Amino acid sequence: MPNAAAIKTAPSRPAPKGRKYCEVLAGARDVFLRDGFEGASVDEIARTAGVSKATLYSYFADKRALFLEVARVECEHMAEKTLAQIDFSAPPRDALTTAAHSLTRFLLSDFSLQMFRICVAEAARFPALGQAFYASGPAMGHSRMAEYLSVAMARGELIQADPKLIAEQFSELCRVRLWTRAIFNVQDRFSQAEINSVVQEAVQTTLARFGT
């Protein structure tokens, strides 16, 4: 079994980008979300993607590498989308509100919920899966958010503090109430009013503590 460091950093071999590569990722995403990590088979992923197993293995050495790439690409896309929506010249209330809406929608998405469940289910046997998902998802998102917070601190709009810690605390505030209900299948549909309430409280709490 490859060690955790090797899995955390990258797939086992370079994966050239192209149409087939995207088809493999799309097929793998569908199968992992439907069947979980253990239930997903390489044969089924190849069939769903419409490629041969040889093509799949030309990109990824094994199922774990493929799973990690699916998680990395999706989480990176989410982080980049969120960052692109944030106006770095905007005051903290506006920027945090934009970020909170984007993050909350992602946390409640089928992809995010299922990937979290998969990583928890496999944590004992394959702890590197959870470590890599954390690095590709929450850790990267926190780093991107901290970029804006550092700028706001430099402008004197937030007090001087650890921007990554604030980003982590802010992320946790966006999980309040709704995410817990979603992850335990207590509730699977959320109104815009419910989301707005969580977003507003997350922003207000953060500004009450760190605003100038």
PDB file of C-alpha atoms in Angstrom:
ATOM      1  CA  MET A   1       0.000   0.000   0.000  1.00  0.00           C
ATOM      2  CA  PRO A   2       1.436   3.441  -0.858  1.00  0.00           C
ATOM      3  CA  ASN A   3       2.210   5.599   2.124  1.00  0.00           C
ATOM      4  CA  ALA A   4       0.021   8.518   3.161  1.00  0.00           C
ATOM      5  CA  ALA A   5       2.460  11.156   1.960  1.00  0.00           C
ATOM      6  CA  ALA A   6       2.507   9.735  -1.538  1.00  0.00           C
ATOM      7  CA  ILE A   7      -1.284   9.661  -1.751  1.00  0.00           C
ATOM      8  CA  LYS A   8      -1.705  13.139  -0.308  1.00  0.00           C
ATOM      9  CA  THR A   9       0.522  14.870  -2.792  1.00  0.00           C
ATOM     10  CA  ALA A  10      -0.685  13.566  -6.155  1.00  0.00           C
ATOM     11  CA  PRO A  11      -2.029  10.622  -8.135  1.00  0.00           C
ATOM     12  CA  SER A  12       0.476   7.799  -8.557  1.00  0.00           C
ATOM     13  CA  ARG A  13       1.414   8.925 -12.055  1.00  0.00           C
ATOM     14  CA  PRO A  14       1.003  12.157 -14.021  1.00  0.00           C
ATOM     15  CA  ALA A  15      -2.455  12.406 -15.561  1.00  0.00           C
ATOM     16  CA  PRO A  16      -2.407  14.206 -18.909  1.00  0.00           C
ATOM     17  CA  LYS A  17      -5.488  16.347 -19.453  1.00  0.00           C
ATOM     18  CA  GLY A  18      -7.812  15.796 -22.391  1.00  0.00           C
ATOM     19  CA  ARG A  19     -11.286  14.652 -23.403  1.00  0.00           C
ATOM     20  CA  LYS A  20     -10.778  11.055 -22.270  1.00  0.00           C
ATOM     21  CA  TYR A  21      -9.354  12.207 -18.969  1.00  0.00           C
ATOM     22  CA  CYS A  22     -12.451  14.342 -18.350  1.00  0.00           C
ATOM     23  CA  GLU A  23     -14.706  11.428 -19.321  1.00  0.00           C
ATOM     24  CA  VAL A  24     -12.933   9.160 -16.832  1.00  0.00           C
ATOM     25  CA  LEU A  25     -13.345  11.745 -14.047  1.00  0.00           C
ATOM     26  CA  ALA A  26     -17.020  12.293 -14.882  1.00  0.00           C
ATOM     27  CA  GLY A  27     -17.714   8.565 -14.896  1.00  0.00           C
ATOM     28  CA  ALA A  28     -15.800   8.036 -11.665  1.00  0.00           C
ATOM     29  CA  ARG A  29     -17.656  10.899  -9.995  1.00  0.00           C
ATOM     30  CA  ASP A  30     -21.028   9.365 -10.860  1.00  0.00           C
ATOM     31  CA  VAL A  31     -20.041   5.890  -9.675  1.00  0.00           C
ATOM     32  CA  PHE A  32     -18.407   7.021  -6.436  1.00  0.00           C
ATOM     33  CA  LEU A  33     -21.423   9.136  -5.520  1.00  0.00           C
ATOM     34  CA  ARG A  34     -23.791   6.264  -6.257  1.00  0.00           C
ATOM     35  CA  ASP A  35     -21.840   3.269  -4.912  1.00  0.00           C
ATOM     36  CA  GLY A  36     -19.347   4.751  -2.459  1.00  0.00           C
ATOM     37  CA  PHE A  37     -15.637   4.003  -2.542  1.00  0.00           C
ATOM     38  CA  GLU A  38     -15.752   0.337  -1.578  1.00  0.00           C
ATOM     39  CA  GLY A  39     -18.750  -0.430  -3.795  1.00  0.00           C
ATOM     40  CA  ALA A  40     -17.305   1.287  -6.853  1.00  0.00           C
ATOM     41  CA  SER A  41     -15.504  -1.018  -9.287  1.00  0.00           C
ATOM     42  CA  VAL A  42     -13.004  -0.044 -11.934  1.00  0.00           C
ATOM     43  CA  ASP A  43     -15.052  -2.023 -14.465  1.00  0.00           C
ATOM     44  CA  GLU A  44     -18.162   0.011 -13.675  1.00  0.00           C
ATOM     45  CA  ILE A  45     -16.261   3.294 -13.753  1.00  0.00           C
ATOM     46  CA  ALA A  46     -14.816   2.456 -17.167  1.00  0.00           C
ATOM     47  CA  ARG A  47     -18.254   1.422 -18.462  1.00  0.00           C
ATOM     48  CA  THR A  48     -19.916   4.588 -17.152  1.00  0.00           C
ATOM     49  CA  ALA A  49     -17.139   6.746 -18.581  1.00  0.00           C
ATOM     50  CA  GLY A  50     -17.359   4.985 -21.948  1.00  0.00           C
ATOM     51  CA  VAL A  51     -13.662   4.098 -21.973  1.00  0.00           C
ATOM     52  CA  SER A  52     -11.637   0.902 -21.761  1.00  0.00           C
ATOM     53  CA  LYS A  53      -9.955  -0.193 -18.549  1.00  0.00           C
ATOM     54  CA  ALA A  54      -6.642   0.231 -20.331  1.00  0.00           C
ATOM     55  CA  THR A  55      -7.475   3.884 -20.965  1.00  0.00           C
ATOM     56  CA  LEU A  56      -8.488   4.376 -17.344  1.00  0.00           C
ATOM     57  CA  TYR A  57      -5.259   2.805 -16.079  1.00  0.00           C
ATOM     58  CA  SER A  58      -3.246   4.983 -18.451  1.00  0.00           C
ATOM     59  CA  TYR A  59      -4.345   7.922 -16.316  1.00  0.00           C
ATOM     60  CA  PHE A  60      -4.607   6.421 -12.832  1.00  0.00           C
ATOM     61  CA  ALA A  61      -2.703   3.613 -11.169  1.00  0.00           C
ATOM     62  CA  ASP A  62      -5.595   2.507  -8.948  1.00  0.00           C
ATOM     63  CA  LYS A  63      -9.045   3.365  -7.634  1.00  0.00           C
ATOM     64  CA  ARG A  64      -7.716   5.413  -4.750  1.00  0.00           C
ATOM     65  CA  ALA A  65      -5.728   7.690  -7.031  1.00  0.00           C
ATOM     66  CA  LEU A  66      -8.841   8.183  -9.142  1.00  0.00           C
ATOM     67  CA  PHE A  67     -10.996   8.954  -6.105  1.00  0.00           C
ATOM     68  CA  LEU A  68      -8.495  11.523  -4.864  1.00  0.00           C
ATOM     69  CA  GLU A  69      -8.362  13.213  -8.250  1.00  0.00           C
ATOM     70  CA  VAL A  70     -12.160  13.437  -8.396  1.00  0.00           C
ATOM     71  CA  ALA A  71     -12.169  15.027  -4.938  1.00  0.00           C
ATOM     72  CA  ARG A  72      -9.283  17.377  -5.769  1.00  0.00           C
ATOM     73  CA  VAL A  73     -10.760  18.634  -9.037  1.00  0.00           C
ATOM     74  CA  GLU A  74     -14.225  19.211  -7.573  1.00  0.00           C
ATOM     75  CA  CYS A  75     -12.957  20.943  -4.436  1.00  0.00           C
ATOM     76  CA  GLU A  76     -10.475  23.049  -6.364  1.00  0.00           C
ATOM     77  CA  HIS A  77     -13.228  24.129  -8.737  1.00  0.00           C
ATOM     78  CA  MET A  78     -15.378  25.131  -5.782  1.00  0.00           C
ATOM     79  CA  ALA A  79     -12.546  27.075  -4.109  1.00  0.00           C
ATOM     80  CA  GLU A  80     -11.647  28.894  -7.328  1.00  0.00           C
ATOM     81  CA  LYS A  81     -15.292  29.699  -8.025  1.00  0.00           C
ATOM     82  CA  THR A  82     -15.727  31.121  -4.534  1.00  0.00           C
ATOM     83  CA  LEU A  83     -12.549  33.176  -4.751  1.00  0.00           C
ATOM     84  CA  ALA A  84     -13.534  34.493  -8.190  1.00  0.00           C
ATOM     85  CA  GLN A  85     -16.813  35.756  -6.730  1.00  0.00           C
ATOM     86  CA  ILE A  86     -15.095  37.667  -3.956  1.00  0.00           C
ATOM     87  CA  ASP A  87     -14.262  41.276  -4.749  1.00  0.00           C
ATOM     88  CA  PHE A  88     -11.010  41.881  -2.887  1.00  0.00           C
ATOM     89  CA  SER A  89     -11.842  45.591  -2.741  1.00  0.00           C
ATOM     90  CA  ALA A  90     -15.214  44.904  -1.090  1.00  0.00           C
ATOM     91  CA  PRO A  91     -15.753  45.440   2.637  1.00  0.00           C
ATOM     92  CA  PRO A  92     -15.689  42.309   4.831  1.00  0.00           C
ATOM     93  CA  ARG A  93     -19.471  42.078   5.252  1.00  0.00           C
ATOM     94  CA  ASP A  94     -20.024  41.868   1.491  1.00  0.00           C
ATOM     95  CA  ALA A  95     -17.105  39.519   0.828  1.00  0.00           C
ATOM     96  CA  LEU A  96     -17.936  37.189   3.719  1.00  0.00           C
ATOM     97  CA  THR A  97     -21.593  37.046   2.709  1.00  0.00           C
ATOM     98  CA  THR A  98     -20.637  36.028  -0.825  1.00  0.00           C
ATOM     99  CA  ALA A  99     -18.216  33.396   0.472  1.00  0.00           C
ATOM    100  CA  ALA A 100     -20.716  32.036   3.004  1.00  0.00           C
ATOM    101  CA  HIS A 101     -23.429  31.560   0.400  1.00  0.00           C
ATOM    102  CA  SER A 102     -21.030  29.712  -1.896  1.00  0.00           C
ATOM    103  CA  LEU A 103     -19.586  27.552   0.885  1.00  0.00           C
ATOM    104  CA  THR A 104     -22.965  26.660   2.376  1.00  0.00           C
ATOM    105  CA  ARG A 105     -24.336  25.584  -0.995  1.00  0.00           C
ATOM    106  CA  PHE A 106     -21.269  23.410  -1.539  1.00  0.00           C
ATOM    107  CA  LEU A 107     -21.449  21.850   1.938  1.00  0.00           C
ATOM    108  CA  LEU A 108     -25.079  20.892   1.321  1.00  0.00           C
ATOM    109  CA  SER A 109     -24.437  19.517  -2.178  1.00  0.00           C
ATOM    110  CA  ASP A 110     -24.827  15.794  -2.860  1.00  0.00           C
ATOM    111  CA  PHE A 111     -21.163  15.624  -3.879  1.00  0.00           C
ATOM    112  CA  SER A 112     -19.799  17.166  -0.689  1.00  0.00           C
ATOM    113  CA  LEU A 113     -22.033  15.137   1.612  1.00  0.00           C
ATOM    114  CA  GLN A 114     -21.318  11.828  -0.108  1.00  0.00           C
ATOM    115  CA  MET A 115     -17.565  12.420  -0.290  1.00  0.00           C
ATOM    116  CA  PHE A 116     -17.529  13.210   3.412  1.00  0.00           C
ATOM    117  CA  ARG A 117     -19.436  10.017   4.189  1.00  0.00           C
ATOM    118  CA  ILE A 118     -17.061   7.974   2.013  1.00  0.00           C
ATOM    119  CA  CYS A 119     -13.967   9.381   3.730  1.00  0.00           C
ATOM    120  CA  VAL A 120     -15.425   8.711   7.193  1.00  0.00           C
ATOM    121  CA  ALA A 121     -16.452   5.173   6.213  1.00  0.00           C
ATOM    122  CA  GLU A 122     -12.968   4.402   4.872  1.00  0.00           C
ATOM    123  CA  ALA A 123     -11.006   6.306   7.519  1.00  0.00           C
ATOM    124  CA  ALA A 124      -9.964   3.246   9.516  1.00  0.00           C
ATOM    125  CA  ARG A 125      -8.733   1.233   6.499  1.00  0.00           C
ATOM    126  CA  PHE A 126      -7.471   4.078   4.307  1.00  0.00           C
ATOM    127  CA  PRO A 127      -6.755   7.139   6.480  1.00  0.00           C
ATOM    128  CA  ALA A 128      -4.890   8.730   3.579  1.00  0.00           C
ATOM    129  CA  LEU A 129      -8.201   9.154   1.745  1.00  0.00           C
ATOM    130  CA  GLY A 130      -9.519  11.441   4.455  1.00  0.00           C
ATOM    131  CA  GLN A 131      -6.199  13.249   4.744  1.00  0.00           C
ATOM    132  CA  ALA A 132      -6.093  13.905   1.019  1.00  0.00           C
ATOM    133  CA  PHE A 133      -9.737  15.005   0.862  1.00  0.00           C
ATOM    134  CA  TYR A 134      -9.067  17.429   3.710  1.00  0.00           C
ATOM    135  CA  ALA A 135      -6.034  18.827   1.892  1.00  0.00           C
ATOM    136  CA  SER A 136      -7.954  19.197  -1.379  1.00  0.00           C
ATOM    137  CA  GLY A 137     -11.136  20.537   0.202  1.00  0.00           C
ATOM    138  CA  PRO A 138     -11.270  22.306   3.570  1.00  0.00           C
ATOM    139  CA  ALA A 139      -7.566  23.154   3.838  1.00  0.00           C
ATOM    140  CA  MET A 140      -7.415  24.627   0.348  1.00  0.00           C
ATOM    141  CA  GLY A 141     -10.645  26.558   0.893  1.00  0.00           C
ATOM    142  CA  HIS A 142      -9.319  27.973   4.156  1.00  0.00           C
ATOM    143  CA  SER A 143      -6.126  29.108   2.444  1.00  0.00           C
ATOM    144  CA  ARG A 144      -8.042  30.845  -0.339  1.00  0.00           C
ATOM    145  CA  MET A 145     -10.334  32.589   2.159  1.00  0.00           C
ATOM    146  CA  ALA A 146      -7.338  33.639   4.238  1.00  0.00           C
ATOM    147  CA  GLU A 147      -5.994  35.512   1.203  1.00  0.00           C
ATOM    148  CA  TYR A 148      -8.931  37.898   1.317  1.00  0.00           C
ATOM    149  CA  LEU A 149      -8.848  38.196   5.112  1.00  0.00           C
ATOM    150  CA  SER A 150      -5.176  39.209   5.003  1.00  0.00           C
ATOM    151  CA  VAL A 151      -6.011  41.973   2.528  1.00  0.00           C
ATOM    152  CA  ALA A 152      -8.877  43.204   4.720  1.00  0.00           C
ATOM    153  CA  MET A 153      -6.562  43.241   7.750  1.00  0.00           C
ATOM    154  CA  ALA A 154      -3.997  45.263   5.837  1.00  0.00           C
ATOM    155  CA  ARG A 155      -6.706  47.830   5.075  1.00  0.00           C
ATOM    156  CA  GLY A 156      -7.632  48.011   8.757  1.00  0.00           C
ATOM    157  CA  GLU A 157     -11.117  46.550   8.208  1.00  0.00           C
ATOM    158  CA  LEU A 158     -10.415  43.529  10.404  1.00  0.00           C
ATOM    159  CA  ILE A 159      -8.276  43.318  13.528  1.00  0.00           C
ATOM    160  CA  GLN A 160      -4.886  41.693  13.237  1.00  0.00           C
ATOM    161  CA  ALA A 161      -5.271  37.960  13.848  1.00  0.00           C
ATOM    162  CA  ASP A 162      -4.479  34.607  12.257  1.00  0.00           C
ATOM    163  CA  PRO A 163      -6.343  34.715   8.909  1.00  0.00           C
ATOM    164  CA  LYS A 164      -6.320  30.932   8.491  1.00  0.00           C
ATOM    165  CA  LEU A 165      -7.827  30.431  11.932  1.00  0.00           C
ATOM    166  CA  ILE A 166     -10.561  32.956  11.132  1.00  0.00           C
ATOM    167  CA  ALA A 167     -11.209  31.148   7.844  1.00  0.00           C
ATOM    168  CA  GLU A 168     -11.566  27.833   9.685  1.00  0.00           C
ATOM    169  CA  GLN A 169     -13.896  29.323  12.286  1.00  0.00           C
ATOM    170  CA  PHE A 170     -15.958  30.980   9.571  1.00  0.00           C
ATOM    171  CA  SER A 171     -16.238  27.674   7.711  1.00  0.00           C
ATOM    172  CA  GLU A 172     -17.520  25.962  10.858  1.00  0.00           C
ATOM    173  CA  LEU A 173     -20.118  28.687  11.359  1.00  0.00           C
ATOM    174  CA  CYS A 174     -21.411  27.970   7.856  1.00  0.00           C
ATOM    175  CA  ARG A 175     -22.040  24.348   8.916  1.00  0.00           C
ATOM    176  CA  VAL A 176     -24.323  25.253  11.802  1.00  0.00           C
ATOM    177  CA  ARG A 177     -27.728  23.530  11.865  1.00  0.00           C
ATOM    178  CA  LEU A 178     -28.182  22.735   8.173  1.00  0.00           C
ATOM    179  CA  TRP A 179     -25.073  20.638   7.482  1.00  0.00           C
ATOM    180  CA  THR A 180     -25.607  18.475  10.564  1.00  0.00           C
ATOM    181  CA  ARG A 181     -29.165  17.763   9.514  1.00  0.00           C
ATOM    182  CA  ALA A 182     -28.036  16.974   5.977  1.00  0.00           C
ATOM    183  CA  ILE A 183     -25.171  14.632   6.869  1.00  0.00           C
ATOM    184  CA  PHE A 184     -27.451  12.525   9.083  1.00  0.00           C
ATOM    185  CA  ASN A 185     -30.269  12.516   6.521  1.00  0.00           C
ATOM    186  CA  VAL A 186     -32.588  14.339   8.893  1.00  0.00           C
ATOM    187  CA  GLN A 187     -33.360  16.863   6.157  1.00  0.00           C
ATOM    188  CA  ASP A 188     -32.456  16.840   2.471  1.00  0.00           C
ATOM    189  CA  ARG A 189     -34.029  20.070   1.183  1.00  0.00           C
ATOM    190  CA  PHE A 190     -33.328  23.536   2.516  1.00  0.00           C
ATOM    191  CA  SER A 191     -35.133  26.764   1.757  1.00  0.00           C
ATOM    192  CA  GLN A 192     -33.321  29.914   0.752  1.00  0.00           C
ATOM    193  CA  ALA A 193     -34.573  31.492   3.974  1.00  0.00           C
ATOM    194  CA  GLU A 194     -32.869  28.763   6.037  1.00  0.00           C
ATOM    195  CA  ILE A 195     -29.599  29.227   4.147  1.00  0.00           C
ATOM    196  CA  ASN A 196     -29.809  33.019   4.424  1.00  0.00           C
ATOM    197  CA  SER A 197     -30.261  32.743   8.183  1.00  0.00           C
ATOM    198  CA  VAL A 198     -27.120  30.624   8.607  1.00  0.00           C
ATOM    199  CA  VAL A 199     -25.130  32.909   6.293  1.00  0.00           C
ATOM    200  CA  GLN A 200     -26.181  36.076   8.102  1.00  0.00           C
ATOM    201  CA  GLU A 201     -25.344  34.651  11.515  1.00  0.00           C
ATOM    202  CA  ALA A 202     -21.943  33.377  10.323  1.00  0.00           C
ATOM    203  CA  VAL A 203     -21.046  36.789   8.924  1.00  0.00           C
ATOM    204  CA  GLN A 204     -22.370  38.713  11.924  1.00  0.00           C
ATOM    205  CA  THR A 205     -20.555  36.491  14.431  1.00  0.00           C
ATOM    206  CA  THR A 206     -17.261  36.787  12.551  1.00  0.00           C
ATOM    207  CA  LEU A 207     -17.502  40.574  12.256  1.00  0.00           C
ATOM    208  CA  ALA A 208     -18.494  40.918  15.924  1.00  0.00           C
ATOM    209  CA  ARG A 209     -15.268  39.160  16.879  1.00  0.00           C
ATOM    210  CA  PHE A 210     -12.826  40.405  14.246  1.00  0.00           C
ATOM    211  CA  GLY A 211     -14.339  43.562  12.738  1.00  0.00           C
ATOM    212  CA  THR A 212     -12.830  46.945  13.543  1.00  0.00           C
TER     213      THR A 212
END
